[in-house]
C-alpha cells in the first residue's frame, strides 16, 4: 500500500502516528512462507509463541492460523515446531 | 519485598488474550527473525494490568513507529537514547500524584491504574543510559526496566557497545590483521544493577518462554524498580540464520554464556536449565556450539585464533563459578 | 470579577518568588537538579513540600538531562510539570529541549540566566537561554523578581493553551538573589487563574474512530508519542510546529490580559514595553534587569532635553517582528543591548533579530549593537549614557563598526 500524504495543516499534532502498522504489509518481504501440515500439528502453540511478527492467530485449541500478509518468512516457526509440521514454501 | 508470584503463564490463555487485544501489532519493521520481536511480545504477555511503555532509541523504537504507522496498542512514548529511565521516573511521579488526588476519577476517558515498562537496548543501558537508570533505581521509582541485549549498537549499523562480548566482530571492532574483533569482555551489567539493591532483577531467554514470562510478571509485581536482562538474538548483526534465533537463545543458556537466574532482594536463585547444569556440570555445553552459529565469531575458529575461544571459555567458566557461589552451589 | 482580597507584600528574592509561583500554580510534578543561581528555587520548593505546604511530587533527579526528561514524562502522563535550571544545566538539556517542544509538551522552566563555561562563571549573562532560542520554546525575559513571579504563573496558562513549552528567565544574582518587595496574590486567586491542567484532545480516526481522545499516556486510548519520522513527513511536522509558535502570540496576550485583571499587572504591551519613546529619535532596546538602569538614564538624559527612550523586549520567542518594525521604524538610531555573543556572527542574538525585522521597513533606523555584561560585568549608567550619546550623534558610514563592546577593557 502507499503511505497517505497529508499536509501540515491536517497532520495530527505532535507527530502522533495515525495508522496502525497492521496496515503495513511486511509479508511482501518474504521469499518463503510457512504452511502447516494439520495432520502433524499437536497444537502446542510454540509457532505462535516464537513468531517475532505476531503472525499466528491461535485460539488455544485448534491449529494456529498464520496471517501471511505480515509473515517475513524467517523460519523460526519451522525450526521450533516440535513435530516438524511446518514447511516453508516459496511464494 | 517483591511479591513472590504464584502466577504461571499458560500458553493457551496467553494466546486467547492476544486474540482479543494485540499490544504489539504485526507490520513493524524489525528484521526477519529478530529476537527483540519475541521479547516485546512476551513482555506484553506478562502484563497483569494495563501498561504504559517507554522506549529508548534503538531498533525496537525505530522499527515499531515509522510515521505514520505505529505497532503499539498500548500507550507508548519515546524521547531519546539515554533517558528512558528518567522519562519513566516522571511518568511514575505523575501517576502517583494524579492518583493520590483522584485527578481523573470522574473522567471515563482516562485510566491511571497501570504498570510502567521501559525497554532499552544494550547501548541505551550499559553505556549512554546507565546514569539515568542508576538515578531512577536509587530513587526507587516503581517501573520495570527491560534490557534487550543484542550486544551492539544495531540501529546505527552494528557498532560495539559495553555489552559486546569478547572476540565479536562489529563495525568498530573489525577483524583486522592485528586486532581481531573486540579485545575486551562484556560489562557485568547485572552485577551493577544488583548493587542498587532493587527488589527484583532477572535474566531471561525467550526460548524458555515460561521462565521468561513468569519473571517478567514478577518484574511487574515488584514493589519498586525491577530489571530484566533479556538475551536478544540479532540475525543481522550477528550473522546468524534467521531461523536459528530461538536456537541461539537456547544455546546461550546451555553453554552458560547467558545463565538464567533471578535476584530477589539480593538473593540469587538459578532458574530453568541453569539449575540442571549447576547440579550436573556435564550438561554444560562448550561455547563453540554457541559461537559457531554466528558469523561475528567465525574468525575465532581459524587455527591461529583458537586462543580466543579458549580465552572466552575461560572467562565464561569464571563468571559461571562466581554465579554458582552466589546462588549457593 | 471575583474579589480575592489583598495581595501580600513579601520580601522575596527572584528565586523565592518563582518558588512561590510554583507553589500556587497547582503544579503536580517538579523535576530539577541544583545549579547556581537557580538553587534557591529547588531548595524553597523542597521546604514547602517538607512543611506540608504544597502537594507535589519532586523528582530529585541525578542530572538536568534527566530533569527535563522526567518533566516530559510527567507532562505526558497528565501532570502539570515544572523544572528550573541555568547555564551548564540548560546546556546539558539541549537535546531534550527540542524533543519537549516538538512533541508539543507544555513543560514550564525557569532559567536563572548565567554565563556558560569555559571559563566557569556563575554570574549573569544570557548566553544560556540565548543558546536555546531556536529549540522551539516560548521565551519570556523578566525585569525583576515581581515579574519573575508573574511570568511563571502566566507561563502555565500559555504553555497549556499553546501546547508549547515556556521558558521564563530571570537574571542570575541581580534578580535571583536580590531581595525585593513582591506582591503575592492569594493562593485561591492563582489556583483559579491557572486551574487544574486540562489535557488536550486529538483525533485519530483510523485508530480511535471519531472520538477526540486525550493526548497523554493513557491505556483507555493508547497513543504513540515520539516516532521515527522520515523525509516524507518531517518537514510537515516542523512547519506545523513553527506555525504553532506564531499562533501562540494571541495566547500570550490573552494570558497577560486576564492576569492583569486579577493582579493589576498586565505588562502591556506584552511583547515589548516602550519607555518614553513617543517623540524619541534614539532608543535603546534590550532585555531583563539591565533595562531598569537604562530607563533611569533615559530620565536623566530627558532632563537635558535629549529625545531618548527605551524598549524592553519581554517575549523573545516567538519574536515580535511586526511589532518591532512598527515601533522602531522612523527612529534615527536604535542601540540593541545583547548580554551574550553569537560567536562569529554580525552581532548578538537580539541585534540579529532586530536588524532582520527592520530590513523590510522603508524608514529603518541605524542599528548599533552593544554587547555588554558578559559573565556578570556591571552595566553602569555612565556606559549607557555613553551609548546614548553615541547614538544621538550617529552618522551612518560604512567604516563605522555596528557591533561594539560596552564595558570591556582593551
Ligand atoms: C545521544 C545519541 N547518541 C547517539 C545516537 C545514535 N544512536 C541511535 S540508536 C543507537 C544504538 C542503539 O543501540 P542499542 O541501545 O544497543 O539498541 P539496538 O539498536 O541495538 O536495538 C545509536 C548509537 C542517538 N540517537 N542519540
Ligand atoms: S508449533 Fe507445530 S505443532 Fe505446535 S502448534 Fe505450531 S504447527 Fe502445531
Ligand atoms: S516464518 Fe517467521 S514471520 Fe513467518 S510465521 Fe514463521 S516465525 Fe512468523
Ligand atoms: S538489526 Fe538486529 S536487533 Fe535490529 S531489527 Fe535487525 S535483527 Fe533486530
Ligand atoms: Mg543493541
Short mmCIF file of C-alpha atoms in Angstrom, two decimals, chain C residues 24-350:
data_model
loop_
_atom_site.label_atom_id
_atom_site.label_comp_id
_atom_site.label_asym_id
_atom_site.label_seq_id
_atom_site.Cartn_x
_atom_site.Cartn_y
_atom_site.Cartn_z
CA UNK C 24 0.49 28.41 43.98
CA UNK C 25 0.07 27.14 40.42
CA UNK C 26 -1.31 23.63 41.04
CA UNK C 27 1.90 22.06 39.81
CA UNK C 28 1.86 18.25 40.03
CA UNK C 29 5.46 17.30 39.35
CA UNK C 30 8.75 19.15 39.66
CA UNK C 31 11.93 17.50 38.39
CA UNK C 32 15.07 19.54 38.85
CA UNK C 33 18.75 19.50 39.64
CA UNK C 34 20.53 22.25 41.56
CA UNK C 35 22.82 24.79 39.90
CA UNK C 36 23.75 28.31 40.99
CA UNK C 37 21.94 30.72 40.70
CA UNK C 38 18.81 28.58 40.41
CA UNK C 39 19.37 26.61 43.64
CA UNK C 40 17.13 28.67 45.88
CA UNK C 41 14.15 27.68 43.73
CA UNK C 42 14.65 23.95 44.34
CA UNK C 43 15.52 24.49 47.98
CA UNK C 44 12.45 26.60 48.60
CA UNK C 45 10.15 24.13 46.84
CA UNK C 46 11.65 21.32 48.94
CA UNK C 47 10.98 23.38 52.04
CA UNK C 48 7.35 23.91 51.01
CA UNK C 49 6.93 20.16 50.48
CA UNK C 50 8.63 19.17 53.72
CA UNK C 51 6.47 21.61 55.64
CA UNK C 52 3.35 20.19 54.03
CA UNK C 53 2.54 23.47 52.32
CA UNK C 54 2.20 22.04 48.83
CA UNK C 55 1.24 18.64 47.43
CA UNK C 56 3.53 17.87 44.54
CA UNK C 57 5.99 15.16 43.56
CA UNK C 58 9.55 16.44 43.41
CA UNK C 59 11.74 14.08 41.40
CA UNK C 60 15.24 14.85 42.62
CA UNK C 61 16.98 13.65 39.50
CA UNK C 62 20.67 12.95 39.01
CA UNK C 63 21.16 15.47 36.18
CA UNK C 64 19.47 18.24 34.23
CA UNK C 65 19.19 15.94 31.26
CA UNK C 66 17.05 13.70 33.42
CA UNK C 67 15.25 16.71 34.93
CA UNK C 68 13.81 17.69 31.60
CA UNK C 69 13.26 14.08 30.55
CA UNK C 70 11.30 13.39 33.72
CA UNK C 71 9.32 16.61 33.29
CA UNK C 72 8.42 15.44 29.80
CA UNK C 73 7.32 12.03 31.08
CA UNK C 74 5.27 13.64 33.82
CA UNK C 75 3.55 16.03 31.41
CA UNK C 76 2.73 13.19 29.02
CA UNK C 77 1.27 11.26 31.90
CA UNK C 78 -1.13 14.14 32.51
CA UNK C 79 0.68 16.24 35.10
CA UNK C 80 1.48 19.92 35.18
CA UNK C 81 5.27 19.81 35.20
CA UNK C 82 7.91 22.35 36.13
CA UNK C 83 11.68 22.44 36.09
CA UNK C 84 14.35 25.07 36.60
CA UNK C 85 18.00 25.39 35.71
CA UNK C 86 20.80 27.67 34.50
CA UNK C 87 23.88 27.74 32.27
CA UNK C 88 25.58 24.32 32.13
CA UNK C 89 22.37 22.67 33.26
CA UNK C 90 20.46 24.17 30.36
CA UNK C 91 23.27 23.21 28.02
CA UNK C 92 23.02 19.63 29.25
CA UNK C 93 19.29 19.70 28.47
CA UNK C 94 19.86 20.86 24.92
CA UNK C 95 18.92 17.59 23.25
CA UNK C 96 15.70 17.30 25.22
CA UNK C 97 14.66 20.94 24.78
CA UNK C 98 13.93 20.21 21.15
CA UNK C 99 12.11 16.99 21.92
CA UNK C 100 9.86 18.60 24.51
CA UNK C 101 8.92 21.35 22.08
CA UNK C 102 8.49 19.10 19.05
CA UNK C 103 6.16 16.77 20.93
CA UNK C 104 4.18 19.86 21.96
CA UNK C 105 4.59 19.18 25.66
CA UNK C 106 3.69 22.10 27.93
CA UNK C 107 6.59 21.99 30.38
CA UNK C 108 7.40 25.26 32.17
CA UNK C 109 11.02 26.01 33.02
CA UNK C 110 12.70 28.85 34.83
CA UNK C 111 16.19 29.75 33.75
CA UNK C 112 18.20 31.82 36.20
CA UNK C 113 20.40 33.29 33.49
CA UNK C 114 24.08 32.57 33.97
CA UNK C 115 27.16 32.63 31.76
CA UNK C 116 28.24 29.46 30.01
CA UNK C 117 31.59 27.79 30.66
CA UNK C 118 34.51 27.99 29.96
CA UNK C 119 35.91 29.60 31.95
CA UNK C 120 33.33 28.59 34.52
CA UNK C 121 31.49 31.64 35.80
CA UNK C 122 28.41 31.68 37.99
CA UNK C 123 27.29 35.22 37.20
CA UNK C 124 24.71 36.64 34.92
CA UNK C 125 24.59 36.88 31.22
CA UNK C 126 22.18 35.47 28.64
CA UNK C 127 24.36 33.03 26.79
CA UNK C 128 22.48 30.06 28.27
CA UNK C 129 18.92 30.89 27.25
CA UNK C 130 20.06 32.54 24.01
CA UNK C 131 21.72 29.27 23.12
CA UNK C 132 18.28 27.67 23.44
CA UNK C 133 16.50 30.29 21.34
CA UNK C 134 15.96 28.02 18.36
CA UNK C 135 14.74 25.00 20.32
CA UNK C 136 11.03 25.74 19.99
CA UNK C 137 10.37 27.11 23.48
CA UNK C 138 8.47 30.30 24.11
CA UNK C 139 10.89 32.62 25.91
CA UNK C 140 9.87 35.44 28.23
CA UNK C 141 12.52 37.56 29.95
CA UNK C 142 11.78 39.12 33.35
CA UNK C 143 12.95 42.52 34.57
CA UNK C 144 12.65 41.91 38.29
CA UNK C 145 11.52 39.46 40.97
CA UNK C 146 7.91 40.59 40.70
CA UNK C 147 7.86 39.87 37.05
CA UNK C 148 9.57 36.52 37.52
CA UNK C 149 6.70 35.59 39.84
CA UNK C 150 4.04 36.88 37.47
CA UNK C 151 5.62 35.36 34.37
CA UNK C 152 5.95 31.94 35.96
CA UNK C 153 2.25 31.88 36.79
CA UNK C 154 1.23 33.04 33.31
CA UNK C 155 3.62 30.52 31.76
CA UNK C 156 1.45 27.59 32.80
CA UNK C 157 -1.58 29.10 31.10
CA UNK C 158 0.39 29.94 27.97
CA UNK C 159 2.15 26.57 27.73
CA UNK C 160 -1.03 24.57 28.12
CA UNK C 161 -3.10 26.62 25.73
CA UNK C 162 -0.42 26.98 23.05
CA UNK C 163 0.78 23.40 23.61
CA UNK C 164 4.34 24.64 23.68
CA UNK C 165 6.92 24.67 26.46
CA UNK C 166 7.67 28.03 28.06
CA UNK C 167 10.97 29.27 29.39
CA UNK C 168 10.86 32.11 31.90
CA UNK C 169 14.17 33.77 32.60
CA UNK C 170 15.42 35.93 35.40
CA UNK C 171 18.92 37.38 35.67
CA UNK C 172 21.20 35.37 37.91
CA UNK C 173 22.03 37.11 41.22
CA UNK C 174 20.79 40.53 40.03
CA UNK C 175 17.26 39.15 40.29
CA UNK C 176 17.59 35.61 41.58
CA UNK C 177 19.42 36.56 44.78
CA UNK C 178 18.27 40.12 45.35
CA UNK C 179 15.52 40.86 47.84
CA UNK C 180 12.65 42.87 46.54
CA UNK C 181 9.12 43.64 47.62
CA UNK C 182 6.97 41.18 45.71
CA UNK C 183 3.18 41.31 45.63
CA UNK C 184 1.99 37.77 46.09
CA UNK C 185 -1.61 37.05 45.20
CA UNK C 186 -3.79 34.90 47.44
CA UNK C 187 -3.44 31.16 46.73
CA UNK C 188 -7.02 30.92 45.59
CA UNK C 189 -6.61 33.65 43.00
CA UNK C 190 -3.68 31.90 41.38
CA UNK C 191 -5.29 28.49 41.67
CA UNK C 192 -8.36 29.75 39.83
CA UNK C 193 -6.30 31.58 37.27
CA UNK C 194 -4.20 28.59 36.27
CA UNK C 195 -6.83 25.96 37.02
CA UNK C 196 -6.01 22.28 37.01
CA UNK C 197 -4.15 21.13 33.93
CA UNK C 198 -6.50 20.21 31.13
CA UNK C 199 -5.42 17.52 28.71
CA UNK C 200 -5.59 18.43 25.01
CA UNK C 201 -7.55 16.12 22.73
CA UNK C 202 -6.57 14.64 19.43
CA UNK C 203 -8.49 12.89 16.68
CA UNK C 204 -7.02 9.70 15.21
CA UNK C 205 -9.92 8.28 13.17
CA UNK C 206 -8.04 5.22 11.90
CA UNK C 207 -7.11 4.24 15.43
CA UNK C 208 -9.81 5.53 17.78
CA UNK C 209 -12.64 6.45 15.43
CA UNK C 210 -14.29 9.87 15.53
CA UNK C 211 -13.80 10.37 19.26
CA UNK C 212 -11.36 13.05 20.33
CA UNK C 213 -9.05 11.25 22.73
CA UNK C 214 -6.77 12.71 25.41
CA UNK C 215 -3.25 13.30 24.15
CA UNK C 216 -1.48 11.55 27.02
CA UNK C 217 -0.15 8.18 28.13
CA UNK C 218 -3.47 6.55 28.81
CA UNK C 219 -4.38 2.87 28.50
CA UNK C 220 -8.00 3.76 27.70
CA UNK C 221 -6.97 5.40 24.42
CA UNK C 222 -3.38 4.47 23.62
CA UNK C 223 -1.35 6.87 21.52
CA UNK C 224 2.29 6.61 20.44
CA UNK C 225 4.44 9.65 21.08
CA UNK C 226 7.90 10.25 19.64
CA UNK C 227 8.03 8.11 16.47
CA UNK C 228 10.63 7.89 13.75
CA UNK C 229 9.84 10.41 11.05
CA UNK C 230 11.44 10.36 7.62
CA UNK C 231 11.63 12.77 4.71
CA UNK C 232 8.00 12.10 3.81
CA UNK C 233 6.62 13.83 6.92
CA UNK C 234 9.33 15.51 8.99
CA UNK C 235 9.10 18.76 7.05
CA UNK C 236 5.31 18.97 7.54
CA UNK C 237 5.74 18.41 11.28
CA UNK C 238 8.35 21.14 11.56
CA UNK C 239 6.26 23.66 9.65
CA UNK C 240 3.28 22.84 11.84
CA UNK C 241 5.41 23.43 14.92
CA UNK C 242 6.72 26.72 13.59
CA UNK C 243 3.20 27.89 12.83
CA UNK C 244 2.17 26.93 16.36
CA UNK C 245 4.89 29.22 17.63
CA UNK C 246 3.40 32.12 15.65
CA UNK C 247 -0.09 31.18 16.75
CA UNK C 248 0.99 31.47 20.39
CA UNK C 249 1.16 35.29 20.15
CA UNK C 250 -2.56 35.85 20.90
CA UNK C 251 -2.39 33.14 23.57
CA UNK C 252 0.39 35.04 25.31
CA UNK C 253 -1.58 38.27 25.05
CA UNK C 254 -4.74 36.72 26.44
CA UNK C 255 -2.95 35.24 29.45
CA UNK C 256 -1.47 38.65 30.24
CA UNK C 257 -4.77 40.41 29.90
CA UNK C 258 -6.54 38.02 32.24
CA UNK C 259 -3.68 38.04 34.69
CA UNK C 260 -3.76 41.80 34.63
CA UNK C 261 -7.39 41.68 35.70
CA UNK C 262 -6.61 39.78 38.92
CA UNK C 263 -3.22 41.30 39.69
CA UNK C 264 -3.24 44.79 38.22
CA UNK C 265 -0.05 43.85 36.36
CA UNK C 266 -0.61 43.07 32.70
CA UNK C 267 2.73 44.23 31.26
CA UNK C 268 1.09 45.90 28.29
CA UNK C 269 2.05 45.85 25.51
CA UNK C 270 3.03 42.33 26.23
CA UNK C 271 5.85 41.67 23.79
CA UNK C 272 7.91 44.78 24.37
CA UNK C 273 7.39 47.69 26.70
CA UNK C 274 8.36 51.13 25.42
CA UNK C 275 9.52 53.79 27.82
CA UNK C 276 9.36 57.44 26.83
CA UNK C 277 9.57 56.63 23.14
CA UNK C 278 6.69 58.84 21.88
CA UNK C 279 8.84 61.59 20.40
CA UNK C 280 12.20 59.88 20.70
CA UNK C 281 14.87 59.97 18.00
CA UNK C 282 17.01 57.35 19.62
CA UNK C 283 16.09 54.25 21.59
CA UNK C 284 17.97 51.55 23.41
CA UNK C 285 16.34 48.14 23.26
CA UNK C 286 17.25 45.24 25.49
CA UNK C 287 16.17 42.51 27.85
CA UNK C 288 15.73 41.94 31.56
CA UNK C 289 17.14 43.75 34.58
CA UNK C 290 19.57 45.96 32.69
CA UNK C 291 16.59 47.84 31.31
CA UNK C 292 15.82 49.25 34.78
CA UNK C 293 19.15 51.04 34.62
CA UNK C 294 18.59 52.13 31.03
CA UNK C 295 15.25 53.69 31.99
CA UNK C 296 16.93 55.71 34.75
CA UNK C 297 19.46 57.00 32.25
CA UNK C 298 16.63 57.91 29.88
CA UNK C 299 15.11 60.03 32.65
CA UNK C 300 18.42 61.82 33.21
CA UNK C 301 19.00 62.48 29.54
CA UNK C 302 15.43 63.67 29.08
CA UNK C 303 16.11 66.29 31.75
CA UNK C 304 18.89 67.51 29.49
CA UNK C 305 16.33 67.73 26.67
CA UNK C 306 17.62 64.73 24.77
CA UNK C 307 15.00 62.81 22.86
CA UNK C 308 15.79 59.33 24.01
CA UNK C 309 13.73 56.34 25.02
CA UNK C 310 13.98 52.68 25.96
CA UNK C 311 12.27 49.49 24.89
CA UNK C 312 12.31 46.41 27.00
CA UNK C 313 11.75 43.30 24.99
CA UNK C 314 9.95 40.69 27.06
CA UNK C 315 8.94 37.99 24.60
CA UNK C 316 11.95 36.89 22.61
CA UNK C 317 10.28 33.75 21.21
CA UNK C 318 8.06 34.00 19.29
CA UNK C 319 9.95 37.08 18.13
CA UNK C 320 7.52 40.01 17.71
CA UNK C 321 8.96 41.16 14.37
CA UNK C 322 5.86 43.07 13.24
CA UNK C 323 5.63 44.99 16.48
CA UNK C 324 9.34 45.78 16.46
CA UNK C 325 9.08 47.06 12.91
CA UNK C 326 6.16 49.28 13.81
CA UNK C 327 7.79 50.61 16.95
CA UNK C 328 11.26 51.25 15.58
CA UNK C 329 10.63 52.45 12.04
CA UNK C 330 11.15 56.19 11.77
CA UNK C 331 13.70 56.46 14.57
CA UNK C 332 17.14 57.79 13.77
CA UNK C 333 19.06 55.13 15.60
CA UNK C 334 18.49 52.12 17.80
CA UNK C 335 21.01 50.67 20.19
CA UNK C 336 20.42 46.99 20.81
CA UNK C 337 21.82 45.51 24.00
CA UNK C 338 23.00 41.93 23.93
CA UNK C 339 24.18 40.11 27.00
CA UNK C 340 25.58 37.20 25.02
CA UNK C 341 27.63 36.54 21.94
CA UNK C 342 26.83 34.61 18.85
CA UNK C 343 30.41 33.75 18.09
CA UNK C 344 31.42 34.74 14.61
CA UNK C 345 28.11 36.42 13.82
CA UNK C 346 27.47 40.05 12.93
CA UNK C 347 26.29 40.88 16.43
CA UNK C 348 24.48 39.31 19.37
CA UNK C 349 21.24 37.34 19.03
CA UNK C 350 18.89 40.22 19.86
#
